[in-house]
Structure formats: structure tokens, C-alpha cells
mmCIF file of C-alpha atoms in Angstrom:
data_model
loop_
_atom_site.group_PDB
_atom_site.id
_atom_site.type_symbol
_atom_site.label_atom_id
_atom_site.label_comp_id
_atom_site.label_asym_id
_atom_site.label_seq_id
_atom_site.Cartn_x
_atom_site.Cartn_y
_atom_site.Cartn_z
ATOM 1 C CA MET A 58 109.849 87.437 88.149
ATOM 2 C CA THR A 59 108.564 83.895 88.423
ATOM 3 C CA THR A 60 108.144 81.778 91.523
ATOM 4 C CA ARG A 61 108.893 78.116 91.927
ATOM 5 C CA PRO A 62 105.968 75.739 91.368
ATOM 6 C CA GLU A 63 104.197 74.259 94.348
ATOM 7 C CA PRO A 64 102.389 70.898 94.223
ATOM 8 C CA ALA A 65 99.196 71.675 92.330
ATOM 9 C CA THR A 66 97.131 69.460 94.616
ATOM 10 C CA ALA A 67 97.685 68.698 98.279
ATOM 11 C CA ILE A 68 99.662 65.507 98.898
ATOM 12 C CA ASP A 69 97.749 63.137 101.132
ATOM 13 C CA GLU A 70 97.908 59.516 102.201
ATOM 14 C CA GLY A 71 94.691 58.522 100.483
ATOM 15 C CA GLY A 72 96.076 58.078 96.984
ATOM 16 C CA PRO A 73 97.885 59.727 94.102
ATOM 17 C CA VAL A 74 97.412 63.334 93.013
ATOM 18 C CA GLU A 75 94.467 63.799 90.649
ATOM 19 C CA LEU A 76 95.377 64.731 87.060
ATOM 20 C CA THR A 77 93.501 68.043 86.802
ATOM 21 C CA THR A 78 94.080 70.970 84.447
ATOM 22 C CA ASP A 79 96.047 72.704 87.199
ATOM 23 C CA VAL A 80 98.284 69.658 87.556
ATOM 24 C CA LEU A 81 98.837 69.453 83.785
ATOM 25 C CA ARG A 82 99.849 73.107 83.716
ATOM 26 C CA ASP A 83 102.097 72.503 86.706
ATOM 27 C CA LEU A 84 103.827 69.654 84.848
ATOM 28 C CA HIS A 85 104.348 71.918 81.849
ATOM 29 C CA HIS A 86 105.739 74.675 84.073
ATOM 30 C CA ARG A 87 108.228 72.331 85.731
ATOM 31 C CA MET A 88 109.487 71.007 82.402
ATOM 32 C CA VAL A 89 109.881 74.478 80.904
ATOM 33 C CA ARG A 90 111.830 75.612 83.978
ATOM 34 C CA ILE A 91 114.201 72.656 83.609
ATOM 35 C CA ARG A 92 114.711 73.256 79.877
ATOM 36 C CA VAL A 93 115.358 76.985 80.306
ATOM 37 C CA PHE A 94 117.832 76.435 83.123
ATOM 38 C CA GLU A 95 119.734 73.697 81.300
ATOM 39 C CA GLU A 96 119.895 75.523 77.972
ATOM 40 C CA MET A 97 121.312 78.585 79.693
ATOM 41 C CA ALA A 98 123.810 76.494 81.674
ATOM 42 C CA GLY A 99 124.961 74.910 78.420
ATOM 43 C CA LYS A 100 125.463 78.298 76.760
ATOM 44 C CA LEU A 101 127.428 79.595 79.739
ATOM 45 C CA ALA A 102 129.666 76.521 79.737
ATOM 46 C CA GLU A 103 130.373 76.888 76.013
ATOM 47 C CA THR A 104 131.533 80.476 76.528
ATOM 48 C CA ALA A 105 133.635 79.610 79.601
ATOM 49 C CA ARG A 106 131.402 81.645 81.900
ATOM 50 C CA LEU A 107 130.581 78.539 83.914
ATOM 51 C CA PRO A 108 133.444 76.343 85.206
ATOM 52 C CA GLY A 109 133.755 72.601 85.721
ATOM 53 C CA PHE A 110 131.895 69.603 84.374
ATOM 54 C CA LEU A 111 128.313 69.997 83.207
ATOM 55 C CA HIS A 112 125.893 67.139 82.487
ATOM 56 C CA LEU A 113 122.688 68.474 80.952
ATOM 57 C CA TYR A 114 119.195 67.056 81.536
ATOM 58 C CA VAL A 115 117.649 68.359 78.290
ATOM 59 C CA GLY A 116 115.259 65.772 76.848
ATOM 60 C CA GLU A 117 114.613 63.991 80.142
ATOM 61 C CA GLU A 118 112.439 66.700 81.733
ATOM 62 C CA ALA A 119 109.292 64.559 81.854
ATOM 63 C CA VAL A 120 110.835 62.161 84.360
ATOM 64 C CA ALA A 121 111.833 64.700 87.006
ATOM 65 C CA ALA A 122 108.646 66.733 86.542
ATOM 66 C CA GLY A 123 106.316 63.750 86.548
ATOM 67 C CA VAL A 124 107.819 62.280 89.697
ATOM 68 C CA CYS A 125 108.393 65.443 91.726
ATOM 69 C CA ALA A 126 104.861 66.755 91.089
ATOM 70 C CA ASN A 127 103.757 63.905 93.371
ATOM 71 C CA LEU A 128 106.091 64.939 96.196
ATOM 72 C CA SER A 129 106.019 67.553 98.942
ATOM 73 C CA ASP A 130 109.023 69.534 100.177
ATOM 74 C CA ASP A 131 109.255 67.100 103.090
ATOM 75 C CA ASP A 132 109.698 64.096 100.797
ATOM 76 C CA GLN A 133 113.324 63.402 99.872
ATOM 77 C CA ILE A 134 115.056 62.731 96.579
ATOM 78 C CA THR A 135 118.593 61.718 95.679
ATOM 79 C CA SER A 136 120.086 62.567 92.336
ATOM 80 C CA THR A 137 122.925 61.872 89.911
ATOM 81 C CA HIS A 138 125.737 63.759 88.175
ATOM 82 C CA ARG A 139 122.938 64.921 85.805
ATOM 83 C CA GLY A 140 120.984 66.452 88.662
ATOM 84 C CA HIS A 141 119.981 70.054 87.912
ATOM 85 C CA GLY A 142 116.631 68.945 86.521
ATOM 86 C CA HIS A 143 115.722 67.088 89.695
ATOM 87 C CA LEU A 144 116.346 70.120 91.898
ATOM 88 C CA VAL A 145 114.464 72.431 89.539
ATOM 89 C CA ALA A 146 111.515 69.998 89.501
ATOM 90 C CA LYS A 147 111.606 69.865 93.308
ATOM 91 C CA GLY A 148 111.267 73.657 93.420
ATOM 92 C CA GLY A 149 114.861 74.866 93.267
ATOM 93 C CA ASP A 150 115.481 78.615 92.997
ATOM 94 C CA PHE A 151 117.183 79.666 89.747
ATOM 95 C CA LYS A 152 119.403 82.262 91.415
ATOM 96 C CA ARG A 153 120.787 79.974 94.101
ATOM 97 C CA MET A 154 121.245 77.155 91.598
ATOM 98 C CA MET A 155 123.102 79.267 89.054
ATOM 99 C CA ALA A 156 125.263 80.764 91.792
ATOM 100 C CA GLU A 157 126.171 77.258 92.940
ATOM 101 C CA LEU A 158 127.152 76.192 89.435
ATOM 102 C CA MET A 159 129.444 79.230 89.290
ATOM 103 C CA GLY A 160 130.990 78.412 92.671
ATOM 104 C CA LYS A 161 129.594 81.497 94.375
ATOM 105 C CA ALA A 162 128.916 81.987 98.096
ATOM 106 C CA THR A 163 125.227 82.707 97.427
ATOM 107 C CA GLY A 164 124.668 79.225 95.995
ATOM 108 C CA TYR A 165 122.761 76.398 97.648
ATOM 109 C CA CYS A 166 126.015 74.880 98.938
ATOM 110 C CA HIS A 167 127.814 78.233 99.261
ATOM 111 C CA GLY A 168 129.771 77.452 96.119
ATOM 112 C CA LYS A 169 131.315 74.247 97.467
ATOM 113 C CA GLY A 170 129.100 71.681 95.779
ATOM 114 C CA GLY A 171 128.957 72.871 92.220
ATOM 115 C CA SER A 172 127.030 71.135 89.478
ATOM 116 C CA MET A 173 127.556 67.510 90.477
ATOM 117 C CA HIS A 174 126.934 67.905 94.223
ATOM 118 C CA ILE A 175 124.228 70.544 94.407
ATOM 119 C CA SER A 176 121.677 69.990 97.169
ATOM 120 C CA SER A 177 118.920 71.652 99.175
ATOM 121 C CA ILE A 178 117.973 70.038 102.456
ATOM 122 C CA GLU A 179 115.029 72.399 102.924
ATOM 123 C CA LEU A 180 113.534 71.106 99.670
ATOM 124 C CA GLY A 181 114.317 67.482 100.483
ATOM 125 C CA MET A 182 116.967 67.323 97.739
ATOM 126 C CA LEU A 183 119.661 65.273 99.459
ATOM 127 C CA GLY A 184 122.191 65.924 96.751
ATOM 128 C CA ALA A 185 123.356 65.261 93.249
ATOM 129 C CA ASN A 186 126.201 62.764 93.219
ATOM 130 C CA GLY A 187 129.258 62.400 91.034
ATOM 131 C CA ILE A 188 129.559 58.713 91.965
ATOM 132 C CA VAL A 189 127.406 56.486 89.756
ATOM 133 C CA GLY A 190 124.707 54.706 91.753
ATOM 134 C CA ALA A 191 125.636 56.365 95.048
ATOM 135 C CA GLY A 192 122.282 58.083 95.485
ATOM 136 C CA ALA A 193 120.319 54.836 95.869
ATOM 137 C CA PRO A 194 121.652 53.857 99.322
ATOM 138 C CA ILE A 195 121.275 57.463 100.508
ATOM 139 C CA ALA A 196 117.596 57.382 99.548
ATOM 140 C CA VAL A 197 117.198 54.071 101.330
ATOM 141 C CA GLY A 198 118.780 55.604 104.425
ATOM 142 C CA ALA A 199 116.277 58.457 104.275
ATOM 143 C CA ALA A 200 113.444 55.973 103.822
ATOM 144 C CA PHE A 201 114.671 54.007 106.842
ATOM 145 C CA THR A 202 114.520 57.206 108.894
ATOM 146 C CA ASN A 203 111.016 57.919 107.609
ATOM 147 C CA ARG A 204 109.892 54.428 108.559
ATOM 148 C CA TYR A 205 111.534 54.658 112.006
ATOM 149 C CA LYS A 206 109.970 58.063 112.723
ATOM 150 C CA ASP A 207 106.661 57.099 111.093
ATOM 151 C CA ASN A 208 106.505 60.576 109.544
ATOM 152 C CA GLY A 209 104.670 59.652 106.334
ATOM 153 C CA ARG A 210 107.479 60.834 104.072
ATOM 154 C CA VAL A 211 108.668 59.048 100.940
ATOM 155 C CA ALA A 212 112.182 58.973 99.475
ATOM 156 C CA VAL A 213 112.867 58.755 95.746
ATOM 157 C CA ALA A 214 116.145 57.662 94.180
ATOM 158 C CA PHE A 215 116.856 58.862 90.641
ATOM 159 C CA PHE A 216 119.573 56.994 88.710
ATOM 160 C CA GLY A 217 120.500 55.952 85.185
ATOM 161 C CA ASP A 218 120.489 52.552 83.513
ATOM 162 C CA GLY A 219 124.244 52.246 84.024
ATOM 163 C CA ALA A 220 123.814 52.597 87.794
ATOM 164 C CA THR A 221 121.793 49.382 87.914
ATOM 165 C CA ASN A 222 125.034 47.515 87.189
ATOM 166 C CA ILE A 223 126.638 48.984 90.311
ATOM 167 C CA GLY A 224 126.730 47.072 93.597
ATOM 168 C CA ALA A 225 125.399 50.028 95.573
ATOM 169 C CA PHE A 226 122.113 49.889 93.666
ATOM 170 C CA HIS A 227 121.638 46.171 94.295
ATOM 171 C CA GLU A 228 122.423 46.478 98.000
ATOM 172 C CA ALA A 229 120.031 49.414 98.298
ATOM 173 C CA ALA A 230 117.230 47.609 96.470
ATOM 174 C CA ASN A 231 117.691 44.482 98.580
ATOM 175 C CA MET A 232 117.660 46.400 101.873
ATOM 176 C CA ALA A 233 114.647 48.483 100.852
ATOM 177 C CA CYS A 234 112.605 45.415 100.040
ATOM 178 C CA ALA A 235 113.809 43.355 103.002
ATOM 179 C CA LEU A 236 112.824 46.148 105.403
ATOM 180 C CA HIS A 237 109.713 47.202 103.438
ATOM 181 C CA LEU A 238 110.805 50.839 103.264
ATOM 182 C CA PRO A 239 108.918 53.812 101.746
ATOM 183 C CA VAL A 240 111.205 54.419 98.775
ATOM 184 C CA VAL A 241 110.633 54.613 95.022
ATOM 185 C CA PHE A 242 113.487 53.752 92.663
ATOM 186 C CA VAL A 243 113.326 55.724 89.389
ATOM 187 C CA CYS A 244 115.602 54.520 86.604
ATOM 188 C CA GLU A 245 116.102 57.133 83.890
ATOM 189 C CA ASN A 246 117.032 54.742 81.110
ATOM 190 C CA ASN A 247 118.489 56.889 78.337
ATOM 191 C CA GLU A 248 120.160 53.812 76.799
ATOM 192 C CA TYR A 249 123.715 55.049 77.382
ATOM 193 C CA ALA A 250 126.032 54.712 80.352
ATOM 194 C CA GLU A 251 128.274 57.653 79.508
ATOM 195 C CA PHE A 252 129.297 56.645 75.943
ATOM 196 C CA THR A 253 128.406 52.938 76.106
ATOM 197 C CA PRO A 254 125.023 51.643 74.857
ATOM 198 C CA ARG A 255 122.935 49.607 77.273
ATOM 199 C CA SER A 256 123.051 46.572 74.957
ATOM 200 C CA MET A 257 126.794 46.257 75.658
ATOM 201 C CA THR A 258 126.514 46.382 79.453
ATOM 202 C CA MET A 259 123.538 44.147 80.288
ATOM 203 C CA ALA A 260 121.868 41.085 78.785
ATOM 204 C CA ILE A 261 118.321 42.265 79.487
ATOM 205 C CA THR A 262 116.392 44.895 77.560
ATOM 206 C CA ASP A 263 114.304 46.224 80.425
ATOM 207 C CA VAL A 264 115.936 47.207 83.710
ATOM 208 C CA VAL A 265 112.585 46.672 85.429
ATOM 209 C CA GLU A 266 113.102 42.897 85.159
ATOM 210 C CA ARG A 267 115.441 43.240 88.129
ATOM 211 C CA ALA A 268 112.621 44.370 90.417
ATOM 212 C CA THR A 269 111.192 40.870 90.750
ATOM 213 C CA ALA A 270 114.459 39.518 92.124
ATOM 214 C CA TYR A 271 114.139 41.802 95.146
ATOM 215 C CA GLY A 272 110.413 41.367 95.655
ATOM 216 C CA MET A 273 109.076 44.746 94.590
ATOM 217 C CA PRO A 274 106.679 45.765 91.814
ATOM 218 C CA GLY A 275 108.106 47.396 88.718
ATOM 219 C CA VAL A 276 106.730 49.227 85.713
ATOM 220 C CA VAL A 277 108.104 50.553 82.413
ATOM 221 C CA VAL A 278 106.846 53.976 81.294
ATOM 222 C CA ASP A 279 107.438 56.243 78.336
ATOM 223 C CA GLY A 280 109.882 58.702 79.826
ATOM 224 C CA MET A 281 109.061 61.278 77.149
ATOM 225 C CA ASN A 282 105.388 61.316 78.179
ATOM 226 C CA VAL A 283 105.068 63.346 81.380
ATOM 227 C CA ILE A 284 101.470 62.232 81.975
ATOM 228 C CA GLU A 285 102.486 58.577 81.902
ATOM 229 C CA VAL A 286 105.386 59.239 84.273
ATOM 230 C CA PHE A 287 103.182 61.302 86.590
ATOM 231 C CA GLU A 288 100.537 58.591 86.880
ATOM 232 C CA ALA A 289 103.013 55.770 87.474
ATOM 233 C CA ALA A 290 104.928 57.819 90.034
ATOM 234 C CA GLY A 291 101.707 58.870 91.725
ATOM 235 C CA ALA A 292 100.679 55.259 92.246
ATOM 236 C CA ALA A 293 104.123 54.229 93.511
ATOM 237 C CA VAL A 294 104.492 57.209 95.855
ATOM 238 C CA ALA A 295 100.992 56.777 97.277
ATOM 239 C CA ALA A 296 101.611 53.058 97.858
ATOM 240 C CA ALA A 297 104.932 53.719 99.581
ATOM 241 C CA ARG A 298 103.379 56.436 101.732
ATOM 242 C CA ALA A 299 100.589 54.038 102.746
ATOM 243 C CA GLY A 300 103.092 51.391 103.868
ATOM 244 C CA SER A 301 103.179 49.084 100.846
ATOM 245 C CA GLY A 302 106.954 49.293 100.470
ATOM 246 C CA PRO A 303 109.257 50.101 97.550
ATOM 247 C CA ALA A 304 108.716 50.036 93.794
ATOM 248 C CA LEU A 305 110.846 50.466 90.661
ATOM 249 C CA ILE A 306 109.874 52.729 87.765
ATOM 250 C CA GLU A 307 111.885 52.454 84.554
ATOM 251 C CA ALA A 308 111.393 55.541 82.388
ATOM 252 C CA LYS A 309 112.572 55.099 78.803
ATOM 253 C CA THR A 310 114.018 58.507 77.989
ATOM 254 C CA TYR A 311 116.821 60.193 76.061
ATOM 255 C CA ARG A 312 119.279 63.029 76.569
ATOM 256 C CA PHE A 313 119.391 65.404 73.624
ATOM 257 C CA TYR A 314 122.937 66.555 74.347
ATOM 258 C CA ASN A 315 126.002 64.475 74.965
ATOM 259 C CA HIS A 316 127.211 62.929 78.194
ATOM 260 C CA HIS A 317 129.121 66.060 79.130
ATOM 261 C CA GLY A 318 128.273 69.550 77.950
ATOM 262 C CA VAL A 319 126.874 70.291 74.520
ATOM 263 C CA GLN A 320 129.647 69.288 72.112
ATOM 264 C CA ASN A 321 130.744 65.765 71.163
ATOM 265 C CA LEU A 322 134.338 66.371 72.312
ATOM 266 C CA GLY A 323 135.423 64.331 69.281
ATOM 267 C CA LEU A 324 133.450 61.262 70.376
ATOM 268 C CA LYS A 325 130.844 59.991 67.900
ATOM 269 C CA TYR A 326 128.854 57.289 69.699
ATOM 270 C CA ARG A 327 125.300 58.117 68.570
ATOM 271 C CA SER A 328 124.072 58.565 65.010
ATOM 272 C CA ASP A 329 122.569 61.874 63.916
ATOM 273 C CA ASP A 330 119.442 60.017 62.820
ATOM 274 C CA GLU A 331 119.001 58.475 66.269
ATOM 275 C CA VAL A 332 119.251 61.824 68.025
ATOM 276 C CA ALA A 333 116.918 63.480 65.515
ATOM 277 C CA GLU A 334 114.336 60.718 65.932
ATOM 278 C CA TRP A 335 114.257 61.147 69.708
ATOM 279 C CA LYS A 336 114.046 64.933 69.395
ATOM 280 C CA GLN A 337 110.821 64.454 67.467
ATOM 281 C CA ARG A 338 109.400 63.226 70.775
ATOM 282 C CA ASP A 339 110.359 66.304 72.784
ATOM 283 C CA PRO A 340 108.417 65.882 76.055
ATOM 284 C CA ILE A 341 107.528 69.571 76.347
ATOM 285 C CA ALA A 342 106.286 69.865 72.765
ATOM 286 C CA MET A 343 104.272 66.672 73.174
ATOM 287 C CA LEU A 344 102.492 67.965 76.280
ATOM 288 C CA GLU A 345 101.894 71.385 74.730
ATOM 289 C CA SER A 346 100.264 69.696 71.750
ATOM 290 C CA VAL A 347 97.954 67.648 73.976
ATOM 291 C CA LEU A 348 96.997 70.644 76.111
ATOM 292 C CA ALA A 349 96.454 72.913 73.101
ATOM 293 C CA GLU A 350 94.123 70.396 71.483
ATOM 294 C CA SER A 351 92.106 70.071 74.686
ATOM 295 C CA GLY A 352 92.055 73.831 75.296
ATOM 296 C CA GLN A 353 93.769 73.421 78.682
ATOM 297 C CA LEU A 354 96.816 75.475 77.694
ATOM 298 C CA PRO A 355 96.287 77.914 74.803
ATOM 299 C CA ALA A 356 99.325 78.826 72.716
ATOM 300 C CA GLY A 357 99.443 82.269 74.272
ATOM 301 C CA ALA A 358 99.557 80.831 77.783
ATOM 302 C CA ALA A 359 102.388 78.468 76.851
ATOM 303 C CA ALA A 360 104.372 81.320 75.324
ATOM 304 C CA GLN A 361 103.874 83.355 78.477
ATOM 305 C CA VAL A 362 105.351 80.556 80.601
ATOM 306 C CA TRP A 363 108.431 80.397 78.367
ATOM 307 C CA ALA A 364 108.885 84.173 78.402
ATOM 308 C CA SER A 365 108.530 84.377 82.176
ATOM 309 C CA GLU A 366 111.057 81.640 82.823
ATOM 310 C CA ARG A 367 113.553 83.045 80.318
ATOM 311 C CA ALA A 368 113.356 86.385 82.083
ATOM 312 C CA ALA A 369 113.884 84.614 85.393
ATOM 313 C CA ILE A 370 116.974 82.771 84.177
ATOM 314 C CA ASP A 371 118.453 86.006 82.823
ATOM 315 C CA GLU A 372 118.013 87.518 86.298
ATOM 316 C CA ALA A 373 119.612 84.437 87.831
ATOM 317 C CA VAL A 374 122.709 84.751 85.636
ATOM 318 C CA LEU A 375 123.149 88.410 86.599
ATOM 319 C CA PHE A 376 122.696 87.499 90.267
ATOM 320 C CA ALA A 377 125.217 84.679 90.093
ATOM 321 C CA GLU A 378 127.859 86.605 88.167
ATOM 322 C CA SER A 379 127.638 89.529 90.584
ATOM 323 C CA SER A 380 127.799 87.305 93.676
ATOM 324 C CA PRO A 381 131.079 86.881 95.594
ATOM 325 C CA PHE A 382 133.178 83.752 95.780
ATOM 326 C CA PRO A 383 133.491 82.107 99.229
ATOM 327 C CA GLU A 384 136.156 83.641 101.445
ATOM 328 C CA PRO A 385 139.277 81.499 102.047
ATOM 329 C CA ASP A 386 138.552 81.261 105.782
ATOM 330 C CA GLN A 387 135.255 79.499 104.947
ATOM 331 C CA ILE A 388 136.949 76.524 103.287
ATOM 332 C CA LEU A 389 135.948 74.028 105.998
ATOM 333 C CA ARG A 390 132.566 75.504 106.887
ATOM 334 C CA ASP A 391 129.605 73.292 105.858
ATOM 335 C CA VAL A 392 132.031 70.550 104.764
ATOM 336 C CA TYR A 393 131.542 67.249 106.557
ATOM 337 C CA THR A 394 135.126 65.932 106.465
ATOM 338 C CA ALA A 395 138.251 66.755 108.438
ATOM 339 C CA ALA A 396 137.755 68.923 111.513
ATOM 340 C CA GLU A 397 140.881 71.029 111.055
ATOM 341 C CA VAL A 398 143.650 71.715 108.578
ATOM 342 C CA PRO A 399 147.102 70.908 110.014
ATOM 343 C CA ALA A 400 149.160 74.008 110.826
#
């Protein structure tokens, strides 16, 4: 049975994490864990063993892994409706995650959050969010707390290109910069807001152009290259932790599956050639090639990582399917809404 990855190098205030062999292997491990979890979730959804909506992160693993490898458990992240990968990269436990997706009482949110609202406060994962762009102001709120308490923590907001057209993002970015808060905005630009291409929703090509308007630095990175993401995130996180304020990272990435689930659902909005071209730049395969050539991750070691994580996800499915559903009298427990149900 595998264990969740820990930061390969201690996080400190002196600068970004050094890119050592251990860190490179850690990045590979995080990406493999995301891929294995998401592929299994997709299979379960296709066979009706997993209920509800499912937005898979396959193809975008380098972004979550590259960013979260620079964070400690105490640092916070906010996520999106496509949020499993972020929690896995932050150290999420397969069993509790799979149980949550199945609505079971043993899940992270006791079966009440599901796929789109999964969270883990102990890991600093403040929640996936079914509302587009809603995670940005939550991250800014966490960053405000960190600044007020002077605790050295950094908050990271993950969101898609479509979210940058939402008012909540702009208000969050403005407040973060005006108050000089320790927050890093990470735009996972996969070129589609649900089924609509970016070119139809904004006049600019690069989302990062919007950073200047708020007074923060911004950088575009290859979101399929985990090393590039890791280094950019490391610099931004270290700067925020040292008091330099927010930054925006735009990671050009791509989701291999469709907006929801695995099938097209009758909607043809991307060409087969486009998808195939992006799949040639699989972030895990690219890193494995680099590490194999340098001798830092022999083929046998890579295969062992895959085998270990596949065994772990099989255990997680058995755990989740054998777990109980929440009892009816627990319907309001852990839910931050109405105090009581009328008699």
C-alpha cells in the first residue's frame, strides 16, 4: 500500500524548493497518483458505480503537481469543479477521496460534498467548487487571514481560463493586490470554458495580460511541462511567503477527456486531430522520458510507481464500496447552512 507524497524538500522562507532528483521523483509520483485516480473514477462513472457529475483532470496533472510540490500542508488551496487532481497533489488519501465521490460516510466530507465540493481542511484544501470562479475570493480570504496572523502561509487559487471572465475573479485579484496579500493565482488555461473555445470569450490570447491591470507580476508557462510549472510556482510562492504580494501564473494545458465524464455526450466541439496532438505531449510521459535519459528514474522504477498506485486505487474502490452511506439523522451535521429543519 502506498502513502501520500510529502514535500521532497523542506519549505522555508528563504526561496523556492531546489529541483533535486528527489523532487523530480516526487513530481512524477504526484502526477501518476492523479492519473490513476482520475482514470479509475472515469471507469466507475461509465459503469454507473459512481454517481453524479464527474469532471476529470487527466492531461492537466503537471499544473497541480508542480504547484503543490512547493506547498506545505499548512498552505491553503482553493479548487474548481475539476478538483480531484488538486487534492491528490496536496496529499489526499485515495480511500477517503473515493468514498466521498461515492457519497459514503467515510469520505472527506462524510459523503456530503461529493466530487465538486470535496475538501480537506487538515491538508489546507479549502474545497472544490461547482461555481465557476468562486474559489478565487476564498483563497484571497485565506491569504488575508495569513497576512493578519503573520503565520507565513501562502494561499493558492486554481481556476480555468473561463473563470477569468467572472466578476469574482476580478474582485479577488484587485483586493489581493490592493492589500498586498500572500496569494498565488494559477490559471489552468485549457482553451475551453466548458464547450466554448477561449477565442470566442475573450479578445486577448494570454490571460496573463490581465495581471498588469491589477499591479501584480504574471508569467505564462507550459502547463504540460511539470518542471516549468514547478519552477514558476516555486518563485511565486517564495515571493508571496516573503511578503512580496500576489502573482498570476497562466499554465497552458489541456484536458484529454471532455468537460464532463469521458464520453462526448453527443457534443463535438474539439477535433480528433487537436486532441491527438495534445496527447502527444502527455505530461507524465514527457517527464518520464527526461528522467530516463538522465538516469534519475529508470524504467523499472517508473513501472513500480504505476503498479503501486494502481494497487492503492483498487484498495480504495473496495474501501469506498464497502463503506456505509451517511445516516439520515446526520443530514445537517457538518453542513454550514440552516440550524434546524422545520417540524
